Coordinates of C-alpha atoms in Angstrom, one line a residue:
M1 CA -0.4 0.0 0.0
A2 CA 2.9 2.4 0.7
V3 CA 3.9 1.8 -3.1
A4 CA 0.6 2.3 -4.3
R5 CA 0.3 5.5 -2.1
G6 CA 3.6 7.0 -3.4
R7 CA 2.8 6.3 -6.8
R8 CA -0.5 8.2 -6.6
T9 CA 1.2 11.2 -4.8
L10 CA 3.3 11.5 -7.5
A11 CA 0.4 10.8 -10.1
V12 CA -0.6 14.6 -8.5
I13 CA 2.3 15.6 -8.7
L14 CA 2.6 15.3 -12.1
A15 CA -0.8 16.4 -13.0
L16 CA 0.3 19.4 -11.2
L17 CA 3.2 19.6 -13.7
T18 CA 1.5 18.9 -16.7
I19 CA -1.5 21.5 -15.7
G20 CA -3.1 22.9 -18.5
G21 CA -10.0 3.8 -14.8
C22 CA -17.2 -3.3 -16.0
A23 CA -18.9 -2.7 -18.7
S24 CA -22.7 -2.8 -17.9
P25 CA -25.2 -4.8 -20.3
D26 CA -26.9 -1.2 -21.5
E27 CA -23.2 -0.4 -23.1
P28 CA -22.9 0.1 -26.9
A29 CA -20.7 -2.5 -28.6
P30 CA -17.0 -1.2 -28.6
P31 CA -16.7 0.4 -32.0
A32 CA -15.2 -2.0 -34.9
A33 CA -11.5 -1.7 -35.3
S34 CA -10.7 0.4 -38.2
S35 CA -9.1 -1.2 -41.2
P36 CA -5.1 -0.1 -41.6
A37 CA -5.2 -0.8 -45.1
S38 CA -7.3 2.6 -45.3
A39 CA -4.4 4.7 -44.0
A40 CA -2.0 6.5 -46.2
F41 CA 1.5 6.8 -45.1
P42 CA 3.8 9.1 -44.5
V43 CA 2.1 11.4 -41.9
T44 CA 2.7 13.8 -39.7
V45 CA 0.6 14.7 -36.6
G46 CA 1.7 15.9 -33.2
G47 CA 5.0 16.9 -34.1
V48 CA 5.7 13.2 -35.2
T49 CA 6.3 12.0 -38.8
L50 CA 6.4 8.8 -39.7
D51 CA 6.8 6.9 -43.3
E52 CA 5.2 3.8 -42.5
R53 CA 2.9 2.4 -40.2
P54 CA 5.1 1.5 -36.5
D55 CA 4.8 -2.5 -36.0
R56 CA 6.8 -2.0 -32.8
I57 CA 4.7 0.4 -30.5
V58 CA 6.0 0.9 -26.9
S59 CA 3.4 2.6 -24.7
L60 CA 4.5 4.2 -21.1
S61 CA 1.0 6.0 -20.6
P62 CA -2.1 4.1 -19.7
T63 CA -4.2 6.2 -20.9
A64 CA -2.5 5.9 -24.5
T65 CA -2.7 2.1 -24.0
E66 CA -6.2 1.7 -23.7
V67 CA -6.8 4.0 -26.6
L68 CA -4.3 2.5 -28.7
F69 CA -6.1 -0.9 -27.8
A70 CA -9.9 0.4 -28.4
I71 CA -9.0 1.7 -32.2
G72 CA -7.6 -1.4 -33.2
A73 CA -3.7 -0.6 -32.9
G74 CA -3.3 -3.5 -30.4
P75 CA -1.4 -5.6 -32.3
Q76 CA 1.1 -3.3 -33.1
V77 CA 1.9 -2.8 -29.2
V78 CA 5.0 -4.7 -28.1
A79 CA 5.3 -3.1 -24.4
V80 CA 3.7 -1.0 -21.6
D81 CA 4.3 0.3 -18.8
D82 CA 3.8 -1.2 -15.5
Q83 CA 1.0 0.9 -14.9
S84 CA -0.9 0.2 -18.2
D85 CA -3.2 -2.8 -16.9
Y86 CA -6.1 -2.3 -19.5
P87 CA -7.5 -3.9 -21.4
A88 CA -6.5 -7.4 -20.0
G89 CA -4.0 -9.4 -21.6
V90 CA -1.7 -6.1 -22.7
P91 CA 2.3 -6.8 -22.7
V92 CA 3.0 -5.1 -19.4
T93 CA 6.5 -4.7 -18.9
D94 CA 8.7 -3.3 -15.8
L95 CA 9.2 -0.2 -17.8
S96 CA 8.1 2.9 -15.7
G97 CA 6.2 6.1 -17.1
F98 CA 6.9 8.0 -14.0
Q99 CA 10.6 7.4 -14.3
P100 CA 11.4 6.3 -18.2
N101 CA 14.6 4.9 -19.1
A102 CA 15.9 5.5 -22.9
E103 CA 17.8 2.3 -22.5
A104 CA 15.5 0.1 -21.7
I105 CA 12.3 1.6 -23.8
T106 CA 15.3 1.2 -26.8
A107 CA 15.7 -2.4 -25.8
R108 CA 12.1 -3.2 -27.0
T109 CA 13.3 -1.8 -30.6
P110 CA 10.5 0.6 -30.7
D111 CA 9.7 2.2 -34.1
L112 CA 7.0 4.4 -32.1
V113 CA 7.3 5.5 -28.1
V114 CA 4.0 7.3 -26.6
L115 CA 4.7 9.1 -23.6
S116 CA 1.9 11.4 -20.8
N117 CA 5.2 13.1 -19.5
D118 CA 8.6 14.5 -20.6
I119 CA 10.6 13.5 -17.3
N120 CA 14.0 13.8 -17.0
G121 CA 14.6 14.7 -21.4
I122 CA 13.3 11.5 -22.2
V123 CA 12.0 12.9 -25.4
A124 CA 15.0 14.1 -26.0
S125 CA 16.9 11.3 -26.0
L126 CA 14.9 9.0 -27.5
T127 CA 15.0 11.7 -30.2
T128 CA 18.4 11.3 -30.6
L129 CA 18.4 8.3 -31.3
R130 CA 16.4 8.5 -33.9
I131 CA 12.9 6.8 -32.2
P132 CA 9.7 9.0 -32.8
V133 CA 8.3 10.0 -29.9
Y134 CA 4.4 10.8 -29.4
L135 CA 3.5 13.1 -26.4
A136 CA 0.4 12.9 -24.9
P137 CA 0.2 15.0 -21.8
A138 CA -3.0 15.2 -19.4
A139 CA -5.8 16.6 -21.4
T140 CA -7.6 19.3 -20.7
S141 CA -11.0 19.0 -22.1
L142 CA -12.5 16.4 -23.7
D143 CA -12.2 17.7 -27.4
D144 CA -8.5 17.7 -25.9
A145 CA -8.6 13.8 -25.5
F146 CA -10.6 13.4 -28.6
R147 CA -7.6 15.3 -30.7
Q148 CA -5.2 12.8 -29.0
W149 CA -7.3 9.5 -30.0
R150 CA -7.6 11.0 -33.6
E151 CA -3.8 12.1 -33.6
L152 CA -3.0 8.7 -32.1
G153 CA -5.2 7.0 -34.7
T154 CA -3.5 8.4 -38.0
L155 CA -0.2 7.7 -36.4
T156 CA -1.1 3.8 -36.1
G157 CA -3.3 3.8 -39.5
H158 CA -6.5 2.8 -37.2
P159 CA -8.8 6.1 -37.8
A160 CA -10.4 7.0 -34.2
D161 CA -13.3 8.7 -35.6
A162 CA -15.6 6.0 -34.7
L163 CA -14.7 6.1 -31.2
V164 CA -14.8 9.3 -31.1
G165 CA -18.3 9.5 -32.0
Q166 CA -18.8 7.0 -29.9
V167 CA -17.7 8.2 -26.4
G168 CA -18.9 11.4 -27.4
T169 CA -22.6 10.5 -28.1
E170 CA -22.7 8.2 -25.0
I171 CA -21.8 11.3 -22.5
D172 CA -24.4 13.4 -24.5
K173 CA -26.6 10.8 -23.5
L174 CA -26.1 10.3 -20.1
V175 CA -26.2 14.1 -19.2
A176 CA -29.7 14.8 -20.9
A177 CA -31.1 11.6 -19.1
L178 CA -30.2 13.9 -15.7
P179 CA -33.3 15.5 -14.1
E180 CA -33.4 19.3 -14.2
R181 CA -33.1 20.9 -10.9
A182 CA -34.2 24.2 -9.2
K183 CA -30.4 24.6 -7.7
P184 CA -27.5 22.9 -9.4
L185 CA -25.8 20.6 -6.6
T186 CA -22.3 21.0 -5.2
Y187 CA -19.7 18.5 -4.8
Y188 CA -16.1 17.8 -3.6
Y189 CA -13.7 15.6 -6.0
E190 CA -10.8 13.8 -4.0
L191 CA -7.7 12.8 -5.4
G192 CA -5.9 11.9 -2.6
P193 CA -6.5 12.0 1.4
E194 CA -4.1 14.8 1.5
L195 CA -7.1 16.6 0.5
Y196 CA -5.8 17.4 -3.4
S197 CA -8.9 18.1 -5.8
A198 CA -9.3 19.3 -9.2
T199 CA -11.2 22.8 -10.3
S200 CA -13.2 22.9 -13.3
T201 CA -11.0 23.9 -15.2
T202 CA -9.5 20.8 -15.5
F203 CA -10.4 18.1 -17.4
V204 CA -12.4 16.3 -15.1
G205 CA -13.9 19.0 -13.7
A206 CA -15.0 20.0 -17.1
L207 CA -16.7 16.6 -17.4
L208 CA -18.6 16.8 -14.0
G209 CA -19.8 20.3 -15.0
R210 CA -21.6 19.2 -17.7
A211 CA -23.4 17.2 -15.3
G212 CA -24.5 20.3 -13.5
L213 CA -22.4 20.1 -10.8
T214 CA -21.0 22.9 -8.6
N215 CA -17.2 22.6 -7.5
V216 CA -16.4 23.7 -3.9
A217 CA -12.8 23.5 -5.2
D218 CA -13.2 26.1 -7.6
P219 CA -13.0 29.1 -5.1
A220 CA -9.6 27.7 -3.6
D221 CA -7.9 28.5 -7.3
A222 CA -9.7 31.2 -8.3
N223 CA -6.7 32.7 -9.8
G224 CA -5.0 29.5 -10.9
A225 CA -1.9 29.4 -9.3
A226 CA -2.6 26.0 -8.1
G227 CA -3.2 24.9 -12.0
G228 CA -6.6 23.8 -11.3
Y229 CA -5.0 21.1 -8.4
P230 CA -5.7 22.9 -5.1
Q231 CA -5.1 21.3 -2.1
L232 CA -7.5 22.0 0.0
N233 CA -8.0 21.6 3.9
Q234 CA -11.0 20.3 6.7
E235 CA -12.2 23.8 7.6
F236 CA -12.6 24.7 4.3
L237 CA -14.8 21.7 3.2
V238 CA -16.9 21.2 6.5
K239 CA -17.6 24.7 5.8
A240 CA -18.6 24.6 1.9
N241 CA -20.6 21.2 2.7
P242 CA -20.7 19.6 -0.3
D243 CA -24.1 17.8 -1.4
L244 CA -21.7 14.8 -3.3
I245 CA -18.4 13.8 -2.3
F246 CA -16.6 11.3 -5.5
L247 CA -13.5 9.8 -4.0
A248 CA -10.6 8.7 -6.8
D249 CA -8.4 7.6 -3.9
V250 CA -10.7 4.3 -3.2
T251 CA -7.9 1.6 -4.3
C252 CA -4.4 3.7 -3.9
C253 CA -5.4 5.3 -0.7
A254 CA -8.4 2.8 0.9
Q255 CA -10.5 5.8 1.1
S256 CA -14.3 5.2 1.7
A257 CA -17.7 6.8 2.6
A258 CA -16.7 5.3 6.2
T259 CA -13.0 7.0 6.1
V260 CA -14.5 10.1 5.1
A261 CA -17.3 9.9 7.8
A262 CA -14.4 9.4 10.4
R263 CA -12.6 13.1 9.6
P264 CA -13.3 15.4 12.1
G265 CA -16.6 17.3 11.4
W266 CA -17.2 15.4 8.3
D267 CA -20.2 13.7 9.8
T268 CA -22.2 17.1 9.5
M269 CA -21.7 17.3 5.8
T270 CA -24.7 16.8 3.3
A271 CA -22.7 14.3 1.6
V272 CA -22.0 11.9 4.4
R273 CA -25.5 12.2 5.9
A274 CA -27.7 11.5 2.8
K275 CA -25.3 8.6 2.3
Q276 CA -24.1 10.4 -1.4
V277 CA -20.4 9.7 -1.0
V278 CA -19.3 7.8 -4.4
A279 CA -16.5 5.5 -4.6
L280 CA -15.3 5.8 -7.9
D281 CA -12.3 3.5 -10.2
D282 CA -8.8 5.3 -9.5
D283 CA -8.1 4.2 -12.9
V284 CA -11.1 4.9 -14.9
A285 CA -11.1 8.8 -12.7
S286 CA -7.5 9.4 -13.4
R287 CA -7.3 8.3 -17.4
W288 CA -8.3 10.0 -20.2
G289 CA -9.4 7.1 -22.5
P290 CA -12.3 5.7 -23.7
R291 CA -13.4 4.5 -20.3
V292 CA -14.5 8.3 -19.5
V293 CA -17.7 6.7 -20.2
D294 CA -17.4 4.6 -16.9
L295 CA -16.7 8.2 -15.1
V296 CA -19.2 9.9 -16.6
R297 CA -21.8 7.0 -15.7
A298 CA -21.2 6.9 -12.4
V299 CA -21.4 10.5 -11.8
T300 CA -24.5 10.9 -13.5
D301 CA -25.9 7.5 -11.4
A302 CA -25.2 9.4 -8.6
V303 CA -26.8 12.7 -9.2
A304 CA -30.2 11.1 -10.2
K305 CA -30.1 9.6 -7.1
V306 CA -30.5 12.7 -5.3
P307 CA -34.1 14.1 -5.1
A308 CA -35.0 16.8 -7.2

């Protein structure tokens, strides 16, 4: 757990530096994989030029890994980092996306490397070795995430338009089904028990805003000095008294409705008293891949249960 906790803290730090997560039976079928035969090379997107379709992709981004497999480029992926755990069967290695090592990556003889962070000059190191690198940092909006999916589609020869369309449509349907309210519900989104949160300017904050929710963390970073990821405190949150609490630190940090209720003063909050503390899937909540639909579904399900 200490290791997981450390990784979680590092993930929060990385989120700050890059400022700007079981399918249900009624989910739509996944989009059909595109035909690479329809793609033309050479291509140039995202600052990367590829003369030919890459056949040995190394992904050190769990989000990118999910996207690559969703668009049909999975067979071209020869190695992923130790945090890429979805979908089942991905070629997991001991490569680290938090501390990428050029020598270890090169040993996989990739013809394309996908990263979410340029740590320790890894992009320059790989570029010097003539290995193409696509950098896909944390998305700042759903449109930004869709742009990255499309760029990965272009680079791998698997257009992502069908995936983008399906995910966008599903999110719109979930939001449209919510009941109208005279007064918006408020919420607190917890990234870790250190009380880091995400404001409405972030990717996840913008998603929850689509559900008509008001983010209690927004005043804590009104000037954007924290890049959308302010660290709050107990007194601030008790006074804010959110209607809903979303926990994105369940697996990493063993947080739950019970641990939240046990915090000093939190048992007075509306969210706790009304049992409106929502446990999210840590992975789904921290990635900007196709499973973002699952995050929106968890949020809209929770919102729909609160009497209008």
